[in-house]
PDB file of C-alpha atoms in Angstrom:
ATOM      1  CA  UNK J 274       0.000   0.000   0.000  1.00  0.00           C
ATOM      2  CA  UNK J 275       1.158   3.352  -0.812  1.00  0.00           C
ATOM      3  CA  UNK J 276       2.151   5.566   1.971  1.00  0.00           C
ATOM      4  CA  UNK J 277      -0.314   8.973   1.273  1.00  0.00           C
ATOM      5  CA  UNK J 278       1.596  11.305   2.954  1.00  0.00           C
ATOM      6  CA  UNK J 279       3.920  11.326  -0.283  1.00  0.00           C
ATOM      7  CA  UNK J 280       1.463  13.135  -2.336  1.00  0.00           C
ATOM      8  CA  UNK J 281       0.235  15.881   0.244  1.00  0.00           C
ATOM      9  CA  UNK J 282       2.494  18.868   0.486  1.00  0.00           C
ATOM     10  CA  UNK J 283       3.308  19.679   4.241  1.00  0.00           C
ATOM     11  CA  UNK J 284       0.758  22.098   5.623  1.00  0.00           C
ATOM     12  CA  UNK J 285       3.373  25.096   6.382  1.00  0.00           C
ATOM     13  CA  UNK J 286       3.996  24.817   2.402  1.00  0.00           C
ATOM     14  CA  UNK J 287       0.219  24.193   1.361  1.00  0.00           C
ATOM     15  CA  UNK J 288      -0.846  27.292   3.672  1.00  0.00           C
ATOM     16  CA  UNK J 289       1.746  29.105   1.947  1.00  0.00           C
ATOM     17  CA  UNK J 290       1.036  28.152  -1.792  1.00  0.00           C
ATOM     18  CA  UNK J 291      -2.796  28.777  -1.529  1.00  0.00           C
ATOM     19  CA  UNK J 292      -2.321  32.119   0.347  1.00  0.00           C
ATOM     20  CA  UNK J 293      -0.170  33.127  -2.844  1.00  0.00           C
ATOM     21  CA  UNK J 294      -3.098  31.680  -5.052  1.00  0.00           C
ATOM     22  CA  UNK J 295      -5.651  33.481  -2.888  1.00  0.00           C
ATOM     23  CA  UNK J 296      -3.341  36.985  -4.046  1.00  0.00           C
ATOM     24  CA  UNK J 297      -3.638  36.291  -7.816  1.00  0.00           C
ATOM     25  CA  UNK J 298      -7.147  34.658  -8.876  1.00  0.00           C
ATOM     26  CA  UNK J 299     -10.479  35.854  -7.815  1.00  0.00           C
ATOM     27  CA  UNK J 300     -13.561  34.189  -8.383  1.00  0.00           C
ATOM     28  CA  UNK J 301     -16.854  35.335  -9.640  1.00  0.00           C
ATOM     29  CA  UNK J 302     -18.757  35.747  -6.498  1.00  0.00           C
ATOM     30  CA  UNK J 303     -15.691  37.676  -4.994  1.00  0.00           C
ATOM     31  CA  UNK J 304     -15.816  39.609  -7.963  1.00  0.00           C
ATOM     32  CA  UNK J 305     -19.273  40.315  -7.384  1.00  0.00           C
ATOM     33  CA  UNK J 306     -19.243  41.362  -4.084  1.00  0.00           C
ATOM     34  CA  UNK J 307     -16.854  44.337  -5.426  1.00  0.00           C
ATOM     35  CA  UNK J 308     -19.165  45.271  -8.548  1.00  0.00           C
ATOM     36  CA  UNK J 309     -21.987  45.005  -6.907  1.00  0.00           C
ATOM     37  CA  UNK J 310     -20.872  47.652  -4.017  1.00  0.00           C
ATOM     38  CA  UNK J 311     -19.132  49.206  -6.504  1.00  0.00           C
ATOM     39  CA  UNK J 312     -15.856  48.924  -4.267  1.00  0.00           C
ATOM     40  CA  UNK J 313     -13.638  52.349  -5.726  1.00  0.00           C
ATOM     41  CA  UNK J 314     -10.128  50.631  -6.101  1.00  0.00           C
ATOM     42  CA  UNK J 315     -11.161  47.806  -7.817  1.00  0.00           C
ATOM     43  CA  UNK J 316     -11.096  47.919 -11.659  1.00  0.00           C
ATOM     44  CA  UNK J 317     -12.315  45.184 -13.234  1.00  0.00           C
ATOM     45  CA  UNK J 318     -10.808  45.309 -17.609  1.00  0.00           C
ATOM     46  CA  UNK J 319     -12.156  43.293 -19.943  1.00  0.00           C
ATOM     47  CA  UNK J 320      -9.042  42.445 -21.725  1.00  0.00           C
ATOM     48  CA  UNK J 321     -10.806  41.073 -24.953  1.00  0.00           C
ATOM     49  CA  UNK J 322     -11.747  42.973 -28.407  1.00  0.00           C
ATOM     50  CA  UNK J 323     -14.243  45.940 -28.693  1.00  0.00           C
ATOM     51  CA  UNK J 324     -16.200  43.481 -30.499  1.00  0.00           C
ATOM     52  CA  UNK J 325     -16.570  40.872 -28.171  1.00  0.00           C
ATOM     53  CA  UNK J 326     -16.985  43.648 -25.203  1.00  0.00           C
ATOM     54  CA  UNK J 327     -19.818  45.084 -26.659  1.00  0.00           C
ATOM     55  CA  UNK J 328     -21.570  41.337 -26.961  1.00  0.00           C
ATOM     56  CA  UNK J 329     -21.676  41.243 -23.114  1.00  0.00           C
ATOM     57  CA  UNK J 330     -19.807  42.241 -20.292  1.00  0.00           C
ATOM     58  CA  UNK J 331     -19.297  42.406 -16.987  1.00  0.00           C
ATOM     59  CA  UNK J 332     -21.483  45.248 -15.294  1.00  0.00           C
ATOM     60  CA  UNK J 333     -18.528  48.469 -14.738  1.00  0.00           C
ATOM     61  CA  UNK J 334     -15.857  46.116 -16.480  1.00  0.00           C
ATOM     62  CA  UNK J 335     -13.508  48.696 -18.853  1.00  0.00           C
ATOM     63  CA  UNK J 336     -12.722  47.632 -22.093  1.00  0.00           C
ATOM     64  CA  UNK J 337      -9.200  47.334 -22.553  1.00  0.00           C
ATOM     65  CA  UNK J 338      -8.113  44.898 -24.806  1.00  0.00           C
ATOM     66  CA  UNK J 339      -4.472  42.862 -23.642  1.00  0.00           C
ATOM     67  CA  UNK J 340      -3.206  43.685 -27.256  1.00  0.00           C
ATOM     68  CA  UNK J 341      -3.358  47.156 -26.677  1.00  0.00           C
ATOM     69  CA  UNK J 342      -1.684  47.305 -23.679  1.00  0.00           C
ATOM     70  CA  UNK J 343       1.741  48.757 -24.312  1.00  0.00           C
ATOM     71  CA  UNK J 344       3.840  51.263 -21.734  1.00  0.00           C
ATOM     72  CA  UNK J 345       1.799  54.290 -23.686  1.00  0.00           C
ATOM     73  CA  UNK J 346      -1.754  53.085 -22.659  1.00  0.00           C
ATOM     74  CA  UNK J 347      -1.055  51.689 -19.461  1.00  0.00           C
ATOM     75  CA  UNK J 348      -0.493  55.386 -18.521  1.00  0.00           C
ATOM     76  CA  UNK J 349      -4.107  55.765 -18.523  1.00  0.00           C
ATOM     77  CA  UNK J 350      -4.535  53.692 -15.480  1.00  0.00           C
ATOM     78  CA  UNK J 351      -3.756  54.712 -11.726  1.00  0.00           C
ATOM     79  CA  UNK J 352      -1.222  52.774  -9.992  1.00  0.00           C
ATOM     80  CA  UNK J 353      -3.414  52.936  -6.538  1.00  0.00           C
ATOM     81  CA  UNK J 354      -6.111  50.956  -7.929  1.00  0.00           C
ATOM     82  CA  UNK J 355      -6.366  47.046  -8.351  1.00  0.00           C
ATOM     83  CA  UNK J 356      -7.331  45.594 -11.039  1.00  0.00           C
ATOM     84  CA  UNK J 357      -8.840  42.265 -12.541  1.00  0.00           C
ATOM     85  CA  UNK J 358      -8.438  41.105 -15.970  1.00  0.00           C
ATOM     86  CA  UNK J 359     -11.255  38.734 -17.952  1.00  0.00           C
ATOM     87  CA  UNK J 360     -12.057  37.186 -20.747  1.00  0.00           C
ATOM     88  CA  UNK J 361     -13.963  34.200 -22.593  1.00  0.00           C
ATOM     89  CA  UNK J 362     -12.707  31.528 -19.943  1.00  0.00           C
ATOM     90  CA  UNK J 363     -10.040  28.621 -19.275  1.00  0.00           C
ATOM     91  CA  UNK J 364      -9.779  28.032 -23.017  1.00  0.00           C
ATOM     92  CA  UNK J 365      -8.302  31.504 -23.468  1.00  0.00           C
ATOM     93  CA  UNK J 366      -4.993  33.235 -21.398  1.00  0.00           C
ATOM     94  CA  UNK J 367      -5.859  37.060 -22.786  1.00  0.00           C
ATOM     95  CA  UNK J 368      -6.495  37.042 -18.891  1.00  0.00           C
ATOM     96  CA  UNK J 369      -3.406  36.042 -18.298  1.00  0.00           C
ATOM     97  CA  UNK J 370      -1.580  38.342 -20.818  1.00  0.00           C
ATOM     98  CA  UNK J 371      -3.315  41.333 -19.708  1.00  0.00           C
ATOM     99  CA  UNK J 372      -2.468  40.411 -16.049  1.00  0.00           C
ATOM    100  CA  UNK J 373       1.156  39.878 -17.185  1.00  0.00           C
ATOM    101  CA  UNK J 374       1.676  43.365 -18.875  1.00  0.00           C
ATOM    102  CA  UNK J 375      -0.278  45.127 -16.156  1.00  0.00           C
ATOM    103  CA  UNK J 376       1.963  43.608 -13.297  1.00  0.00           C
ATOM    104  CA  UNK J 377       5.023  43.504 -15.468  1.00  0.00           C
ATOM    105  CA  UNK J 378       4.681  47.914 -15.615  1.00  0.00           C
ATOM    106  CA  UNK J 379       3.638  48.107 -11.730  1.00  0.00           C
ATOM    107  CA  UNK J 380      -0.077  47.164 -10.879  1.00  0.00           C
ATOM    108  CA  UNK J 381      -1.673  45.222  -8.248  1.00  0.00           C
ATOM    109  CA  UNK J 382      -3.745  42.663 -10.500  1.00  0.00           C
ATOM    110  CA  UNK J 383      -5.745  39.160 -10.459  1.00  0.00           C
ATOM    111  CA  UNK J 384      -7.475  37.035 -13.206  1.00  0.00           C
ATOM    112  CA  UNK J 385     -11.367  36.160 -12.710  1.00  0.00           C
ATOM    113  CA  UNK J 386     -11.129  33.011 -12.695  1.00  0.00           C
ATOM    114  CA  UNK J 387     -12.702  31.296 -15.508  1.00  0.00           C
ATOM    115  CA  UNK J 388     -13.488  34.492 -16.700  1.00  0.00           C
ATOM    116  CA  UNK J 389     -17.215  35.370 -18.332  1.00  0.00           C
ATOM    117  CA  UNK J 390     -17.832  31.522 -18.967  1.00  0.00           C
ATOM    118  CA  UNK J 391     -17.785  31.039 -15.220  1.00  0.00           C
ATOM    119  CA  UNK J 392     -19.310  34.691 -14.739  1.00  0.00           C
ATOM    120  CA  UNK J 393     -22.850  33.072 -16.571  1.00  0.00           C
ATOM    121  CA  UNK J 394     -22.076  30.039 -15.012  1.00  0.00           C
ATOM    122  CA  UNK J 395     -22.811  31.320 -11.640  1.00  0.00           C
ATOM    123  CA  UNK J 396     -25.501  33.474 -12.950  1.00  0.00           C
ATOM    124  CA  UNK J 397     -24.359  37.066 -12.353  1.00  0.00           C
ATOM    125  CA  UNK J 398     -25.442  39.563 -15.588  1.00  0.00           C
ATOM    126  CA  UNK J 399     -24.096  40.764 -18.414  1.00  0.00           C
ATOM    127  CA  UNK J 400     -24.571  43.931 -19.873  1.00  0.00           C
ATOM    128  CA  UNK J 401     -24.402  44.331 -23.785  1.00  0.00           C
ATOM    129  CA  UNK J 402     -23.277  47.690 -25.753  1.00  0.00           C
ATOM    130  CA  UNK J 403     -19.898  49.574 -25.825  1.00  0.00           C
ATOM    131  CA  UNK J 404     -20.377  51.408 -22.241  1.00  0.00           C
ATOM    132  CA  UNK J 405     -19.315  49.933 -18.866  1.00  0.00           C
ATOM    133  CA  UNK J 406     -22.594  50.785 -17.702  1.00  0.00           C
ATOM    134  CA  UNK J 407     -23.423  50.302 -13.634  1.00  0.00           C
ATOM    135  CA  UNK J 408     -24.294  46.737 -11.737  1.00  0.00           C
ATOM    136  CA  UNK J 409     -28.172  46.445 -11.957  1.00  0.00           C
ATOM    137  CA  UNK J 410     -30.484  47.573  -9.409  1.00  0.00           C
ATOM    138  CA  UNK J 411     -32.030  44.515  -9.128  1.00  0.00           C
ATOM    139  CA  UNK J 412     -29.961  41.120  -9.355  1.00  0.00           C
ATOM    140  CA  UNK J 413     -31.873  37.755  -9.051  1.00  0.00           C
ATOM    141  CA  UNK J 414     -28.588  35.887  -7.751  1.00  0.00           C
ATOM    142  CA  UNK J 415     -28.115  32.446  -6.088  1.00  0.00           C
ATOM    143  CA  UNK J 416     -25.532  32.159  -3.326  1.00  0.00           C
ATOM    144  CA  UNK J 417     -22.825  29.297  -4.550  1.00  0.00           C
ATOM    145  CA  UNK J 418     -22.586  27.883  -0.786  1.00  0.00           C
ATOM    146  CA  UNK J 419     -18.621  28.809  -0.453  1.00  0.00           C
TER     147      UNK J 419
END
């Protein structure tokens, strides 16, 4: 029989490792909570085209596609604020290129995890149209149990 302990990390490093995960993913109910009270630091970017932004979005999300991040247009954004990058889902890493470019010149950051996939997953809404537009006055949500 195969001794268990083998494949479990000890807890000092597992407490250590998941804090650090804790600092750069956010889920969609965390996410949320800060939309929803429209928390003033956090600025959430929608990292994918104008095209697909405008399809549905994230309610307050900023469109600011990772391909046009460059040290020019990151100028734009305020180094006190944190942000959180999105897109499609797990299939796609313009997440994790925005996040790269925005912590790369400076700025507190974390990926959604999932991204909008998960987002409508867990039922929270989506605003279409080119504007960021406010979280809705009225939101029929479910709580996810965490």
């Amino acid at each position: 029989m195969t001794d268990l302990t083998l494949y479990f990390a000890d807890p000092t490093d597992s407490a250590a490792y998941l804090n650090a995960k804790l600092s750069y993913y956010i889920d969609a109910w965390d996410l949320a909570e800060c939309c929803q009270h429209a928390h003033p630091h956090c600025i959430v970017l929608d990292v994918r085209s104008a095209e697909h932004y405008s399809l549905g979005h994230i309610p307050g999300a900023v469109n600011f596609p990772h391909r046009e991040m460059n040290e020019l247009t990151l100028r734009q954004l305020s180094q006190h604020d944190n942000y959180v990058t999105y897109c499609d889902g797990i299939g796609c890493n313009g997440s994790t290129k925005g996040a790269l470019k925005l912590a790369q010149a400076g700025f507190r950051v974390k990926e959604l995890i999932g991204g909008l996939d998960f987002w409508r997953r867990d039922n929270h809404p989506i605003i279409a149209g080119s504007e960021p537009k406010t979280w809705p006055t009225v939101v029929d949500q479910v709580d996810c149990g965490c």
